[in-house]
Amino acid sequence: MLIFSIILYFFSILCTIGTNIGMLRLVKKIDDDCFRAEIKCKEIEGPVRLSLKKTLFFYPLHKNIVWSIVNRTIKNLNHENILSFDPSLEEKDKLILISEDICFTLDEYLHRRHDKIHLTEQLIKGIKYLHDMKIAIHPFSKKNIYVNSSGVLKICFFDKSMNNMSSFVNANTEFNKLNGINHYGEKEFVDQIWSLGCILTEIFCHVYCFRKILIEDENFRDLQHQINTERIPDDSLINTINLKIRKLISEKIINKDIIELIMTCLDFVPNARPRAAELLKHFQELKTTNRLMNIN
């Protein structure tokens, strides 16, 4: 805690990257609100690397909710693939957190040499753990994912988290409507599996390979409207879009089992998507039976 306090004390005074005063050095800007820092102090031999993340308070209610999320939810999570935080400083409209050391955003890491199978397994393990804890990230995207210097994937979440075991926010508050903090529901889990499928296409295809379909295809917009209005989706529309997505993915991925795994996550019927536990079990079966060999 002494290290954390020293880092945050300096960071509250100097929030610009590259500042070097005394024992603190901000090493790298990881993304818009996350920095990598190095600190030296007499109590510890050698420099220590940690990461700093800041979030804004929009008004007093937000401040109370953010603190509650950290203290009642995030601090109780313990998993290798979930980024751990320790809140130490509140400064006017900011809460500055420290986390274990992270080096890369997922985007940045995918441009480096990496093991797609190992990365995918870590991602699914992290999602399963959160779902087991009755937590869903909203929204969930590759922007929530970091990687440390050892190649360990870390899922990060903060003020967009949902937890049905917590009583820190009333589901009917105006803040809740504005900021997406809500009580957990099954819908959030299946929505997150869709998002997982989108992230997997970027891991294995290197690009968001069906962006053009999602944005420009009238059939997709019609289908999305049916789903959003809770109408029974038209089978012909589903088949049309699925064929286009499968074709695009197949142009980038050789392994048929990976294609099928991604397609199950991208099922347009939410209840037909696998749950995280099922997905992890299936993926590990593919891995142990050597069916994940042809990965390009």
GROMACS .gro file of C-alpha atoms in nm:
model
  296
    1MET     CA    1   0.000   0.000   0.000
    2LEU     CA    2   0.294   0.236   0.057
    3ILE     CA    3   0.397   0.198  -0.307
    4PHE     CA    4   0.041   0.264  -0.421
    5SER     CA    5   0.013   0.577  -0.207
    6ILE     CA    6   0.341   0.722  -0.335
    7ILE     CA    7   0.247   0.663  -0.699
    8LEU     CA    8  -0.094   0.817  -0.661
    9TYR     CA    9   0.037   1.114  -0.466
   10PHE     CA   10   0.268   1.211  -0.751
   11PHE     CA   11   0.014   1.122  -1.016
   12SER     CA   12  -0.241   1.355  -0.859
   13ILE     CA   13   0.006   1.640  -0.906
   14LEU     CA   14   0.152   1.543  -1.242
   15CYS     CA   15  -0.090   1.375  -1.485
   16THR     CA   16   0.110   1.424  -1.803
   17ILE     CA   17   0.295   1.135  -1.957
   18GLY     CA   18   0.672   1.146  -1.937
   19THR     CA   19   0.696   1.345  -1.615
   20ASN     CA   20   0.983   1.228  -1.399
   21ILE     CA   21   1.009   1.367  -1.049
   22GLY     CA   22   1.178   1.190  -0.765
   23MET     CA   23   1.086   0.825  -0.754
   24LEU     CA   24   0.801   0.824  -1.008
   25ARG     CA   25   0.832   0.786  -1.384
   26LEU     CA   26   0.536   0.749  -1.617
   27VAL     CA   27   0.669   0.504  -1.873
   28LYS     CA   28   0.397   0.466  -2.133
   29LYS     CA   29   0.050   0.583  -2.222
   30ILE     CA   30  -0.143   0.260  -2.282
   31ASP     CA   31  -0.470   0.423  -2.386
   32ASP     CA   32  -0.663   0.743  -2.317
   33ASP     CA   33  -0.709   0.680  -1.945
   34CYS     CA   34  -0.446   0.419  -1.860
   35PHE     CA   35  -0.074   0.473  -1.799
   36ARG     CA   36   0.219   0.251  -1.715
   37ALA     CA   37   0.441   0.378  -1.433
   38GLU     CA   38   0.771   0.287  -1.272
   39ILE     CA   39   0.849   0.371  -0.912
   40LYS     CA   40   1.154   0.343  -0.692
   41CYS     CA   41   1.149   0.367  -0.315
   42LYS     CA   42   1.380   0.281  -0.027
   43GLU     CA   43   1.152   0.008   0.105
   44ILE     CA   44   1.182  -0.205  -0.212
   45GLU     CA   45   1.492  -0.312  -0.402
   46GLY     CA   46   1.479  -0.220  -0.771
   47PRO     CA   47   1.205  -0.042  -0.970
   48VAL     CA   48   0.846  -0.163  -0.957
   49ARG     CA   49   0.612  -0.142  -1.255
   50LEU     CA   50   0.243  -0.072  -1.201
   51SER     CA   51  -0.039   0.077  -1.404
   52LEU     CA   52  -0.259   0.377  -1.333
   53LYS     CA   53  -0.614   0.423  -1.453
   54LYS     CA   54  -0.840   0.720  -1.397
   55THR     CA   55  -1.214   0.767  -1.431
   56LEU     CA   56  -1.427   1.079  -1.414
   57PHE     CA   57  -1.706   1.147  -1.168
   58PHE     CA   58  -1.998   1.311  -1.346
   59TYR     CA   59  -2.172   1.418  -1.025
   60PRO     CA   60  -2.182   1.312  -0.657
   61LEU     CA   61  -2.414   1.015  -0.715
   62HIS     CA   62  -2.169   0.878  -0.970
   63LYS     CA   63  -1.885   0.912  -0.721
   64ASN     CA   64  -2.064   0.706  -0.457
   65ILE     CA   65  -2.159   0.437  -0.706
   66VAL     CA   66  -1.806   0.409  -0.845
   67TRP     CA   67  -1.659   0.365  -0.498
   68SER     CA   68  -1.922   0.103  -0.419
   69ILE     CA   69  -1.847  -0.090  -0.737
   70VAL     CA   70  -1.477  -0.096  -0.655
   71ASN     CA   71  -1.515  -0.187  -0.289
   72ARG     CA   72  -1.801  -0.435  -0.313
   73THR     CA   73  -1.732  -0.596  -0.648
   74ILE     CA   74  -1.392  -0.543  -0.811
   75LYS     CA   75  -1.186  -0.590  -0.495
   76ASN     CA   76  -1.352  -0.929  -0.440
   77LEU     CA   77  -1.254  -1.066  -0.781
   78ASN     CA   78  -0.956  -1.298  -0.795
   79HIS     CA   79  -0.869  -1.447  -1.132
   80GLU     CA   80  -0.555  -1.444  -1.344
   81ASN     CA   81  -0.741  -1.302  -1.644
   82ILE     CA   82  -0.926  -1.025  -1.460
   83LEU     CA   83  -0.738  -0.699  -1.406
   84SER     CA   84  -0.723  -0.617  -1.036
   85PHE     CA   85  -0.755  -0.262  -0.907
   86ASP     CA   86  -0.684  -0.089  -0.580
   87PRO     CA   87  -0.845   0.255  -0.532
   88SER     CA   88  -0.624   0.494  -0.342
   89LEU     CA   89  -0.696   0.852  -0.439
   90GLU     CA   90  -0.995   1.070  -0.505
   91GLU     CA   91  -0.914   1.407  -0.655
   92LYS     CA   92  -1.199   1.648  -0.733
   93ASP     CA   93  -1.375   1.491  -1.033
   94LYS     CA   94  -1.138   1.195  -1.072
   95LEU     CA   95  -1.081   0.859  -0.912
   96ILE     CA   96  -0.730   0.731  -0.977
   97LEU     CA   97  -0.678   0.357  -0.950
   98ILE     CA   98  -0.369   0.146  -0.957
   99SER     CA   99  -0.356  -0.199  -1.106
  100GLU     CA  100  -0.107  -0.474  -1.165
  101ASP     CA  101   0.135  -0.394  -1.445
  102ILE     CA  102  -0.004  -0.410  -1.798
  103CYS     CA  103   0.179  -0.334  -2.119
  104PHE     CA  104  -0.054  -0.348  -2.419
  105THR     CA  105  -0.406  -0.297  -2.536
  106LEU     CA  106  -0.540  -0.602  -2.720
  107ASP     CA  107  -0.516  -0.411  -3.049
  108GLU     CA  108  -0.149  -0.337  -2.990
  109TYR     CA  109  -0.075  -0.692  -2.879
  110LEU     CA  110  -0.234  -0.847  -3.189
  111HIS     CA  111   0.029  -0.670  -3.399
  112ARG     CA  112   0.298  -0.858  -3.208
  113ARG     CA  113   0.385  -1.226  -3.225
  114HIS     CA  114   0.126  -1.410  -3.018
  115ASP     CA  115  -0.043  -1.746  -2.959
  116LYS     CA  116  -0.405  -1.714  -3.076
  117ILE     CA  117  -0.515  -2.036  -2.906
  118HIS     CA  118  -0.368  -1.937  -2.570
  119LEU     CA  119  -0.512  -1.587  -2.602
  120THR     CA  120  -0.859  -1.723  -2.682
  121GLU     CA  121  -0.857  -1.970  -2.394
  122GLN     CA  122  -0.760  -1.695  -2.150
  123LEU     CA  123  -1.037  -1.471  -2.282
  124ILE     CA  124  -1.305  -1.738  -2.244
  125LYS     CA  125  -1.176  -1.831  -1.897
  126GLY     CA  126  -1.203  -1.469  -1.786
  127ILE     CA  127  -1.557  -1.436  -1.921
  128LYS     CA  128  -1.663  -1.762  -1.755
  129TYR     CA  129  -1.525  -1.644  -1.422
  130LEU     CA  130  -1.718  -1.317  -1.442
  131HIS     CA  131  -2.038  -1.499  -1.535
  132ASP     CA  132  -1.986  -1.743  -1.247
  133MET     CA  133  -1.961  -1.437  -1.022
  134LYS     CA  134  -2.288  -1.305  -1.172
  135ILE     CA  135  -2.110  -1.013  -1.337
  136ALA     CA  136  -2.142  -0.892  -1.695
  137ILE     CA  137  -1.945  -0.612  -1.857
  138HIS     CA  138  -2.151  -0.358  -2.048
  139PRO     CA  139  -2.043  -0.273  -2.306
  140PHE     CA  140  -1.781  -0.543  -2.367
  141SER     CA  141  -1.529  -0.495  -2.647
  142LYS     CA  142  -1.159  -0.528  -2.720
  143LYS     CA  143  -1.118  -0.190  -2.546
  144ASN     CA  144  -1.181  -0.376  -2.218
  145ILE     CA  145  -0.886  -0.609  -2.277
  146TYR     CA  146  -0.517  -0.561  -2.194
  147VAL     CA  147  -0.212  -0.790  -2.197
  148ASN     CA  148   0.083  -0.785  -1.958
  149SER     CA  149   0.452  -0.837  -2.035
  150SER     CA  150   0.418  -1.215  -1.989
  151GLY     CA  151   0.139  -1.245  -2.245
  152VAL     CA  152  -0.132  -1.288  -1.982
  153LEU     CA  153  -0.464  -1.146  -2.098
  154LYS     CA  154  -0.646  -0.916  -1.854
  155ILE     CA  155  -1.013  -0.823  -1.883
  156CYS     CA  156  -1.072  -0.479  -1.739
  157PHE     CA  157  -1.400  -0.329  -1.628
  158PHE     CA  158  -1.495  -0.041  -1.408
  159ASP     CA  159  -1.802   0.181  -1.404
  160LYS     CA  160  -1.995  -0.022  -1.662
  161SER     CA  161  -2.013  -0.338  -1.453
  162MET     CA  162  -2.329  -0.511  -1.342
  163ASN     CA  163  -2.373  -0.733  -1.041
  164ASN     CA  164  -2.701  -0.870  -0.913
  165MET     CA  165  -2.548  -0.937  -0.571
  166SER     CA  166  -2.479  -0.567  -0.508
  167SER     CA  167  -2.727  -0.314  -0.379
  168PHE     CA  168  -2.530  -0.002  -0.458
  169VAL     CA  169  -2.764   0.127  -0.728
  170ASN     CA  170  -3.138   0.132  -0.783
  171ALA     CA  171  -3.223  -0.006  -1.126
  172ASN     CA  172  -3.470   0.277  -1.181
  173THR     CA  173  -3.243   0.573  -1.112
  174GLU     CA  174  -3.179   0.830  -1.381
  175PHE     CA  175  -2.807   0.766  -1.343
  176ASN     CA  176  -2.865   0.403  -1.425
  177LYS     CA  177  -3.040   0.491  -1.748
  178LEU     CA  178  -2.762   0.726  -1.853
  179ASN     CA  179  -2.458   0.517  -1.769
  180GLY     CA  180  -2.553   0.156  -1.823
  181ILE     CA  181  -2.504   0.040  -1.466
  182ASN     CA  182  -2.776  -0.213  -1.402
  183HIS     CA  183  -2.858  -0.527  -1.215
  184TYR     CA  184  -2.740  -0.847  -1.376
  185GLY     CA  185  -2.973  -1.030  -1.610
  186GLU     CA  186  -2.944  -1.329  -1.842
  187LYS     CA  187  -2.967  -1.094  -2.140
  188GLU     CA  188  -2.634  -0.936  -2.046
  189PHE     CA  189  -2.465  -1.277  -2.050
  190VAL     CA  190  -2.583  -1.374  -2.398
  191ASP     CA  191  -2.507  -1.023  -2.527
  192GLN     CA  192  -2.155  -1.064  -2.397
  193ILE     CA  193  -2.117  -1.393  -2.586
  194TRP     CA  194  -2.201  -1.206  -2.909
  195SER     CA  195  -1.934  -0.949  -2.822
  196LEU     CA  196  -1.692  -1.233  -2.751
  197GLY     CA  197  -1.758  -1.367  -3.102
  198CYS     CA  198  -1.678  -1.026  -3.249
  199ILE     CA  199  -1.350  -1.010  -3.055
  200LEU     CA  200  -1.257  -1.361  -3.169
  201THR     CA  201  -1.303  -1.261  -3.533
  202GLU     CA  202  -1.048  -0.985  -3.476
  203ILE     CA  203  -0.804  -1.224  -3.304
  204PHE     CA  204  -0.822  -1.485  -3.581
  205CYS     CA  205  -0.898  -1.266  -3.885
  206HIS     CA  206  -0.688  -0.963  -3.785
  207VAL     CA  207  -0.978  -0.736  -3.883
  208TYR     CA  208  -1.342  -0.687  -3.791
  209CYS     CA  209  -1.419  -0.888  -4.101
  210PHE     CA  210  -1.794  -0.832  -4.129
  211ARG     CA  211  -1.806  -0.460  -4.046
  212LYS     CA  212  -1.932  -0.386  -4.398
  213ILE     CA  213  -2.223  -0.627  -4.350
  214LEU     CA  214  -2.315  -0.487  -4.011
  215ILE     CA  215  -2.314  -0.129  -4.133
  216GLU     CA  216  -2.436  -0.143  -4.492
  217ASP     CA  217  -2.647  -0.454  -4.540
  218GLU     CA  218  -3.020  -0.378  -4.535
  219ASN     CA  219  -3.097  -0.739  -4.447
  220PHE     CA  220  -2.887  -0.708  -4.134
  221ARG     CA  221  -3.059  -0.384  -4.033
  222ASP     CA  222  -3.399  -0.549  -4.078
  223LEU     CA  223  -3.289  -0.847  -3.872
  224GLN     CA  224  -3.144  -0.626  -3.599
  225HIS     CA  225  -3.471  -0.432  -3.583
  226GLN     CA  226  -3.666  -0.755  -3.539
  227ILE     CA  227  -3.439  -0.865  -3.255
  228ASN     CA  228  -3.444  -0.524  -3.085
  229THR     CA  229  -3.825  -0.513  -3.095
  230GLU     CA  230  -3.836  -0.869  -2.956
  231ARG     CA  231  -4.007  -1.005  -3.263
  232ILE     CA  232  -3.935  -1.360  -3.377
  233PRO     CA  233  -3.648  -1.320  -3.629
  234ASP     CA  234  -3.723  -1.414  -3.988
  235ASP     CA  235  -3.542  -1.740  -4.072
  236SER     CA  236  -3.461  -1.632  -4.426
  237LEU     CA  237  -3.295  -1.312  -4.301
  238ILE     CA  238  -3.093  -1.507  -4.045
  239ASN     CA  239  -2.975  -1.753  -4.308
  240THR     CA  240  -2.881  -1.475  -4.551
  241ILE     CA  241  -2.669  -1.288  -4.298
  242ASN     CA  242  -2.515  -1.604  -4.154
  243LEU     CA  243  -2.400  -1.715  -4.499
  244LYS     CA  244  -2.232  -1.379  -4.561
  245ILE     CA  245  -2.058  -1.379  -4.223
  246ARG     CA  246  -1.945  -1.740  -4.262
  247LYS     CA  247  -1.808  -1.665  -4.610
  248LEU     CA  248  -1.605  -1.369  -4.486
  249ILE     CA  249  -1.469  -1.556  -4.185
  250SER     CA  250  -1.382  -1.861  -4.397
  251GLU     CA  251  -1.170  -1.641  -4.623
  252LYS     CA  252  -0.950  -1.559  -4.322
  253ILE     CA  253  -0.961  -1.877  -4.111
  254ILE     CA  254  -0.862  -2.227  -4.224
  255ASN     CA  255  -0.962  -2.425  -3.916
  256LYS     CA  256  -1.328  -2.531  -3.941
  257ASP     CA  257  -1.367  -2.583  -3.566
  258ILE     CA  258  -1.267  -2.223  -3.497
  259ILE     CA  259  -1.513  -2.105  -3.762
  260GLU     CA  260  -1.794  -2.303  -3.598
  261LEU     CA  261  -1.700  -2.179  -3.252
  262ILE     CA  262  -1.717  -1.818  -3.367
  263MET     CA  263  -2.042  -1.872  -3.554
  264THR     CA  264  -2.211  -2.016  -3.243
  265CYS     CA  265  -2.119  -1.697  -3.055
  266LEU     CA  266  -2.264  -1.489  -3.340
  267ASP     CA  267  -2.600  -1.666  -3.346
  268PHE     CA  268  -2.872  -1.408  -3.406
  269VAL     CA  269  -3.106  -1.595  -3.173
  270PRO     CA  270  -2.967  -1.494  -2.830
  271ASN     CA  271  -3.083  -1.802  -2.640
  272ALA     CA  272  -2.913  -2.027  -2.895
  273ARG     CA  273  -2.568  -1.890  -2.807
  274PRO     CA  274  -2.355  -2.108  -2.580
  275ARG     CA  275  -2.298  -2.005  -2.222
  276ALA     CA  276  -1.941  -1.926  -2.122
  277ALA     CA  277  -1.896  -2.255  -1.933
  278GLU     CA  278  -2.012  -2.455  -2.236
  279LEU     CA  279  -1.787  -2.255  -2.465
  280LEU     CA  280  -1.480  -2.311  -2.248
  281LYS     CA  281  -1.548  -2.684  -2.216
  282HIS     CA  282  -1.588  -2.719  -2.594
  283PHE     CA  283  -1.275  -2.514  -2.666
  284GLN     CA  284  -1.064  -2.720  -2.427
  285GLU     CA  285  -1.195  -3.042  -2.583
  286LEU     CA  286  -1.087  -2.914  -2.925
  287LYS     CA  287  -0.748  -2.828  -2.783
  288THR     CA  288  -0.687  -3.164  -2.612
  289THR     CA  289  -0.792  -3.359  -2.922
  290ASN     CA  290  -0.549  -3.162  -3.142
  291ARG     CA  291  -0.825  -3.012  -3.355
  292LEU     CA  292  -0.681  -2.662  -3.333
  293MET     CA  293  -0.370  -2.726  -3.539
  294ASN     CA  294  -0.439  -2.537  -3.863
  295ILE     CA  295  -0.441  -2.183  -3.732
  296ASN     CA  296  -0.320  -1.915  -3.969
   0.00000   0.00000   0.00000
